[in-house]
Amino acid sequence: MVGIKPTDLPPTAAVKFFGAGTAACIADLVTFPLDTAKVRLQIQGESTAASGSAVVKYRGVFGTITTMVRTEGARSLYNGLVAGLQRQMSFASVRIGLYDSMKQFYTRGSENANIVTRLLAGCTTGAMAVAFAQPTDVVKVRFQAQVRQSDGLKRYNGTMDAYRTIARDEGVRGLWKGCMPNITRNAIVNCAELVTYDIIKELIIKYDLMTDNLPCHFTAAFGAGFCTTIVASPVDVVKTRFMNSSAGQYNSALNCALTMLTKEGPKAFYKGFMPSFLRLGSWNIVMFVSYEQIKRGLTRMQTFYTFLFKTLEHVFDLGTLSEKLEVLIQTG
């Protein structure tokens, strides 16, 4: 076995695709209550403006969580989790898992990607993911916004019932409701999240501040979460309001934004900012740290099996054996 030794293989597109989806599901499981609190705070001004009442039911992220647990039970914090996991497995796999492949597509195979190329790659994978996974996002938001009534009635009885009900009552287009603001939001989020993470991680390693390991991934992920929240919060609020709206409430996402501006003022676009930051910051940390570890683990498995096959091929001369078998088959 002289000359045969395991070599590090770069992670394949399939490894990145599967790893991103799995890591995003892990991050959702950990941070879902924060996301639910964010949605409740984002839509709160809507019901207040409609009724003309100044009563505020939720105050702050932890106050919202406490109120929900007291009035609806702890399970309410995980309303829409099934749709959320469906969304992440399909959505994150595309927008995160294909990001490196899209960078290489725009640079025609080169590893040297400038900021414009990275932004283009982030916008492209973000838009692709939304077009594919939008129905799961609509159902997730509807469940998170659903408040249990005193008579026990619910807007939807389950995830599949939500898909069927929306398609029946609002048409198939209802499942893609808010698609354009969501594409806008996720193009912004993807660029802010992935490009910021990419650049921070690259600079940390370049200037030898940390090695390419867990502390480096943690720092880069935290920075990416903070930048993303500042940039994406206004679009996120409009997206949530529009997705959760009843038929005919708003003519378009732009109409939704203008209604918010005139009735609630500019501050409405940053409703739920703290839960958004807590959620995006913690989500980014869990997701990117998990993603890097899953990616490394799968790549090591791939390297091991490649090394094992080459070793067996060398020991048993499988190449020659297969050639002999092929000749025997052809000659009968």
PDB file of N, CA and C in Angstrom, residues 227-263:
ATOM      1  N   CYS A 227     -26.093  41.875  11.146  1.00  0.00           N
ATOM      2  CA  CYS A 227     -26.196  42.645   9.897  1.00  0.00           C
ATOM      3  C   CYS A 227     -27.489  42.316   9.151  1.00  0.00           C
ATOM      4  N   THR A 228     -27.843  41.046   9.126  1.00  0.00           N
ATOM      5  CA  THR A 228     -29.050  40.612   8.416  1.00  0.00           C
ATOM      6  C   THR A 228     -30.304  41.197   9.036  1.00  0.00           C
ATOM      7  N   THR A 229     -30.382  41.232  10.363  1.00  0.00           N
ATOM      8  CA  THR A 229     -31.568  41.761  11.045  1.00  0.00           C
ATOM      9  C   THR A 229     -31.791  43.231  10.722  1.00  0.00           C
ATOM     10  N   ILE A 230     -30.723  44.019  10.738  1.00  0.00           N
ATOM     11  CA  ILE A 230     -30.832  45.450  10.445  1.00  0.00           C
ATOM     12  C   ILE A 230     -31.329  45.676   9.015  1.00  0.00           C
ATOM     13  N   VAL A 231     -30.772  44.941   8.080  1.00  0.00           N
ATOM     14  CA  VAL A 231     -31.089  45.148   6.666  1.00  0.00           C
ATOM     15  C   VAL A 231     -32.470  44.598   6.296  1.00  0.00           C
ATOM     16  N   ALA A 232     -32.814  43.424   6.836  1.00  0.00           N
ATOM     17  CA  ALA A 232     -33.996  42.705   6.356  1.00  0.00           C
ATOM     18  C   ALA A 232     -35.270  42.919   7.158  1.00  0.00           C
ATOM     19  N   SER A 233     -35.184  43.549   8.331  1.00  0.00           N
ATOM     20  CA  SER A 233     -36.355  43.659   9.200  1.00  0.00           C
ATOM     21  C   SER A 233     -37.563  44.334   8.549  1.00  0.00           C
ATOM     22  N   PRO A 234     -37.418  45.483   7.855  1.00  0.00           N
ATOM     23  CA  PRO A 234     -38.599  46.119   7.237  1.00  0.00           C
ATOM     24  C   PRO A 234     -39.326  45.213   6.239  1.00  0.00           C
ATOM     25  N   VAL A 235     -38.562  44.543   5.380  1.00  0.00           N
ATOM     26  CA  VAL A 235     -39.177  43.653   4.385  1.00  0.00           C
ATOM     27  C   VAL A 235     -39.812  42.448   5.060  1.00  0.00           C
ATOM     28  N   ASP A 236     -39.187  41.993   6.145  1.00  0.00           N
ATOM     29  CA  ASP A 236     -39.701  40.829   6.875  1.00  0.00           C
ATOM     30  C   ASP A 236     -41.065  41.128   7.502  1.00  0.00           C
ATOM     31  N   VAL A 237     -41.226  42.325   8.065  1.00  0.00           N
ATOM     32  CA  VAL A 237     -42.496  42.717   8.684  1.00  0.00           C
ATOM     33  C   VAL A 237     -43.598  42.780   7.629  1.00  0.00           C
ATOM     34  N   VAL A 238     -43.306  43.412   6.488  1.00  0.00           N
ATOM     35  CA  VAL A 238     -44.286  43.507   5.393  1.00  0.00           C
ATOM     36  C   VAL A 238     -44.654  42.107   4.887  1.00  0.00           C
ATOM     37  N   LYS A 239     -43.658  41.251   4.742  1.00  0.00           N
ATOM     38  CA  LYS A 239     -43.909  39.881   4.279  1.00  0.00           C
ATOM     39  C   LYS A 239     -44.836  39.142   5.226  1.00  0.00           C
ATOM     40  N   THR A 240     -44.573  39.246   6.527  1.00  0.00           N
ATOM     41  CA  THR A 240     -45.385  38.560   7.529  1.00  0.00           C
ATOM     42  C   THR A 240     -46.822  39.081   7.524  1.00  0.00           C
ATOM     43  N   ARG A 241     -46.981  40.405   7.512  1.00  0.00           N
ATOM     44  CA  ARG A 241     -48.321  41.008   7.499  1.00  0.00           C
ATOM     45  C   ARG A 241     -49.106  40.562   6.257  1.00  0.00           C
ATOM     46  N   PHE A 242     -48.457  40.622   5.097  1.00  0.00           N
ATOM     47  CA  PHE A 242     -49.140  40.315   3.836  1.00  0.00           C
ATOM     48  C   PHE A 242     -49.512  38.837   3.749  1.00  0.00           C
ATOM     49  N   MET A 243     -48.620  37.953   4.183  1.00  0.00           N
ATOM     50  CA  MET A 243     -48.897  36.513   4.156  1.00  0.00           C
ATOM     51  C   MET A 243     -50.055  36.149   5.078  1.00  0.00           C
ATOM     52  N   ASN A 244     -50.126  36.818   6.215  1.00  0.00           N
ATOM     53  CA  ASN A 244     -51.141  36.482   7.214  1.00  0.00           C
ATOM     54  C   ASN A 244     -52.480  37.176   6.951  1.00  0.00           C
ATOM     55  N   SER A 245     -52.526  38.113   6.017  1.00  0.00           N
ATOM     56  CA  SER A 245     -53.734  38.904   5.783  1.00  0.00           C
ATOM     57  C   SER A 245     -54.856  38.068   5.169  1.00  0.00           C
ATOM     58  N   SER A 246     -56.083  38.462   5.463  1.00  0.00           N
ATOM     59  CA  SER A 246     -57.243  37.812   4.862  1.00  0.00           C
ATOM     60  C   SER A 246     -57.410  38.302   3.427  1.00  0.00           C
ATOM     61  N   ALA A 247     -58.195  37.583   2.637  1.00  0.00           N
ATOM     62  CA  ALA A 247     -58.373  37.920   1.228  1.00  0.00           C
ATOM     63  C   ALA A 247     -58.944  39.327   1.081  1.00  0.00           C
ATOM     64  N   GLY A 248     -58.294  40.162   0.265  1.00  0.00           N
ATOM     65  CA  GLY A 248     -58.774  41.514   0.001  1.00  0.00           C
ATOM     66  C   GLY A 248     -58.345  42.565   1.000  1.00  0.00           C
ATOM     67  N   GLN A 249     -57.647  42.161   2.078  1.00  0.00           N
ATOM     68  CA  GLN A 249     -57.229  43.132   3.086  1.00  0.00           C
ATOM     69  C   GLN A 249     -56.220  44.129   2.518  1.00  0.00           C
ATOM     70  N   TYR A 250     -55.273  43.601   1.738  1.00  0.00           N
ATOM     71  CA  TYR A 250     -54.304  44.451   1.053  1.00  0.00           C
ATOM     72  C   TYR A 250     -54.311  44.111  -0.434  1.00  0.00           C
ATOM     73  N   ASN A 251     -54.153  45.133  -1.276  1.00  0.00           N
ATOM     74  CA  ASN A 251     -54.125  44.898  -2.718  1.00  0.00           C
ATOM     75  C   ASN A 251     -52.810  44.290  -3.176  1.00  0.00           C
ATOM     76  N   SER A 252     -51.746  44.617  -2.477  1.00  0.00           N
ATOM     77  CA  SER A 252     -50.412  44.143  -2.833  1.00  0.00           C
ATOM     78  C   SER A 252     -49.492  44.329  -1.638  1.00  0.00           C
ATOM     79  N   ALA A 253     -48.272  43.845  -1.782  1.00  0.00           N
ATOM     80  CA  ALA A 253     -47.285  44.026  -0.716  1.00  0.00           C
ATOM     81  C   ALA A 253     -46.960  45.508  -0.537  1.00  0.00           C
ATOM     82  N   LEU A 254     -46.919  46.245  -1.660  1.00  0.00           N
ATOM     83  CA  LEU A 254     -46.645  47.678  -1.590  1.00  0.00           C
ATOM     84  C   LEU A 254     -47.765  48.405  -0.849  1.00  0.00           C
ATOM     85  N   ASN A 255     -49.024  47.990  -1.130  1.00  0.00           N
ATOM     86  CA  ASN A 255     -50.171  48.576  -0.436  1.00  0.00           C
ATOM     87  C   ASN A 255     -50.107  48.288   1.062  1.00  0.00           C
ATOM     88  N   CYS A 256     -49.650  47.084   1.405  1.00  0.00           N
ATOM     89  CA  CYS A 256     -49.477  46.689   2.811  1.00  0.00           C
ATOM     90  C   CYS A 256     -48.444  47.599   3.484  1.00  0.00           C
ATOM     91  N   ALA A 257     -47.335  47.850   2.796  1.00  0.00           N
ATOM     92  CA  ALA A 257     -46.272  48.698   3.337  1.00  0.00           C
ATOM     93  C   ALA A 257     -46.763  50.142   3.524  1.00  0.00           C
ATOM     94  N   LEU A 258     -47.496  50.645   2.539  1.00  0.00           N
ATOM     95  CA  LEU A 258     -48.013  52.018   2.622  1.00  0.00           C
ATOM     96  C   LEU A 258     -49.046  52.162   3.737  1.00  0.00           C
ATOM     97  N   THR A 259     -49.892  51.137   3.912  1.00  0.00           N
ATOM     98  CA  THR A 259     -50.890  51.141   4.985  1.00  0.00           C
ATOM     99  C   THR A 259     -50.208  51.171   6.350  1.00  0.00           C
ATOM    100  N   MET A 260     -49.160  50.365   6.506  1.00  0.00           N
ATOM    101  CA  MET A 260     -48.384  50.360   7.746  1.00  0.00           C
ATOM    102  C   MET A 260     -47.776  51.731   8.014  1.00  0.00           C
ATOM    103  N   LEU A 261     -47.219  52.339   6.966  1.00  0.00           N
ATOM    104  CA  LEU A 261     -46.541  53.629   7.111  1.00  0.00           C
ATOM    105  C   LEU A 261     -47.515  54.729   7.536  1.00  0.00           C
ATOM    106  N   THR A 262     -48.702  54.764   6.900  1.00  0.00           N
ATOM    107  CA  THR A 262     -49.669  55.821   7.184  1.00  0.00           C
ATOM    108  C   THR A 262     -50.389  55.629   8.525  1.00  0.00           C
ATOM    109  N   LYS A 263     -50.683  54.361   8.879  1.00  0.00           N
ATOM    110  CA  LYS A 263     -51.455  54.098  10.096  1.00  0.00           C
ATOM    111  C   LYS A 263     -50.601  53.924  11.351  1.00  0.00           C
TER     112      LYS A 263
END
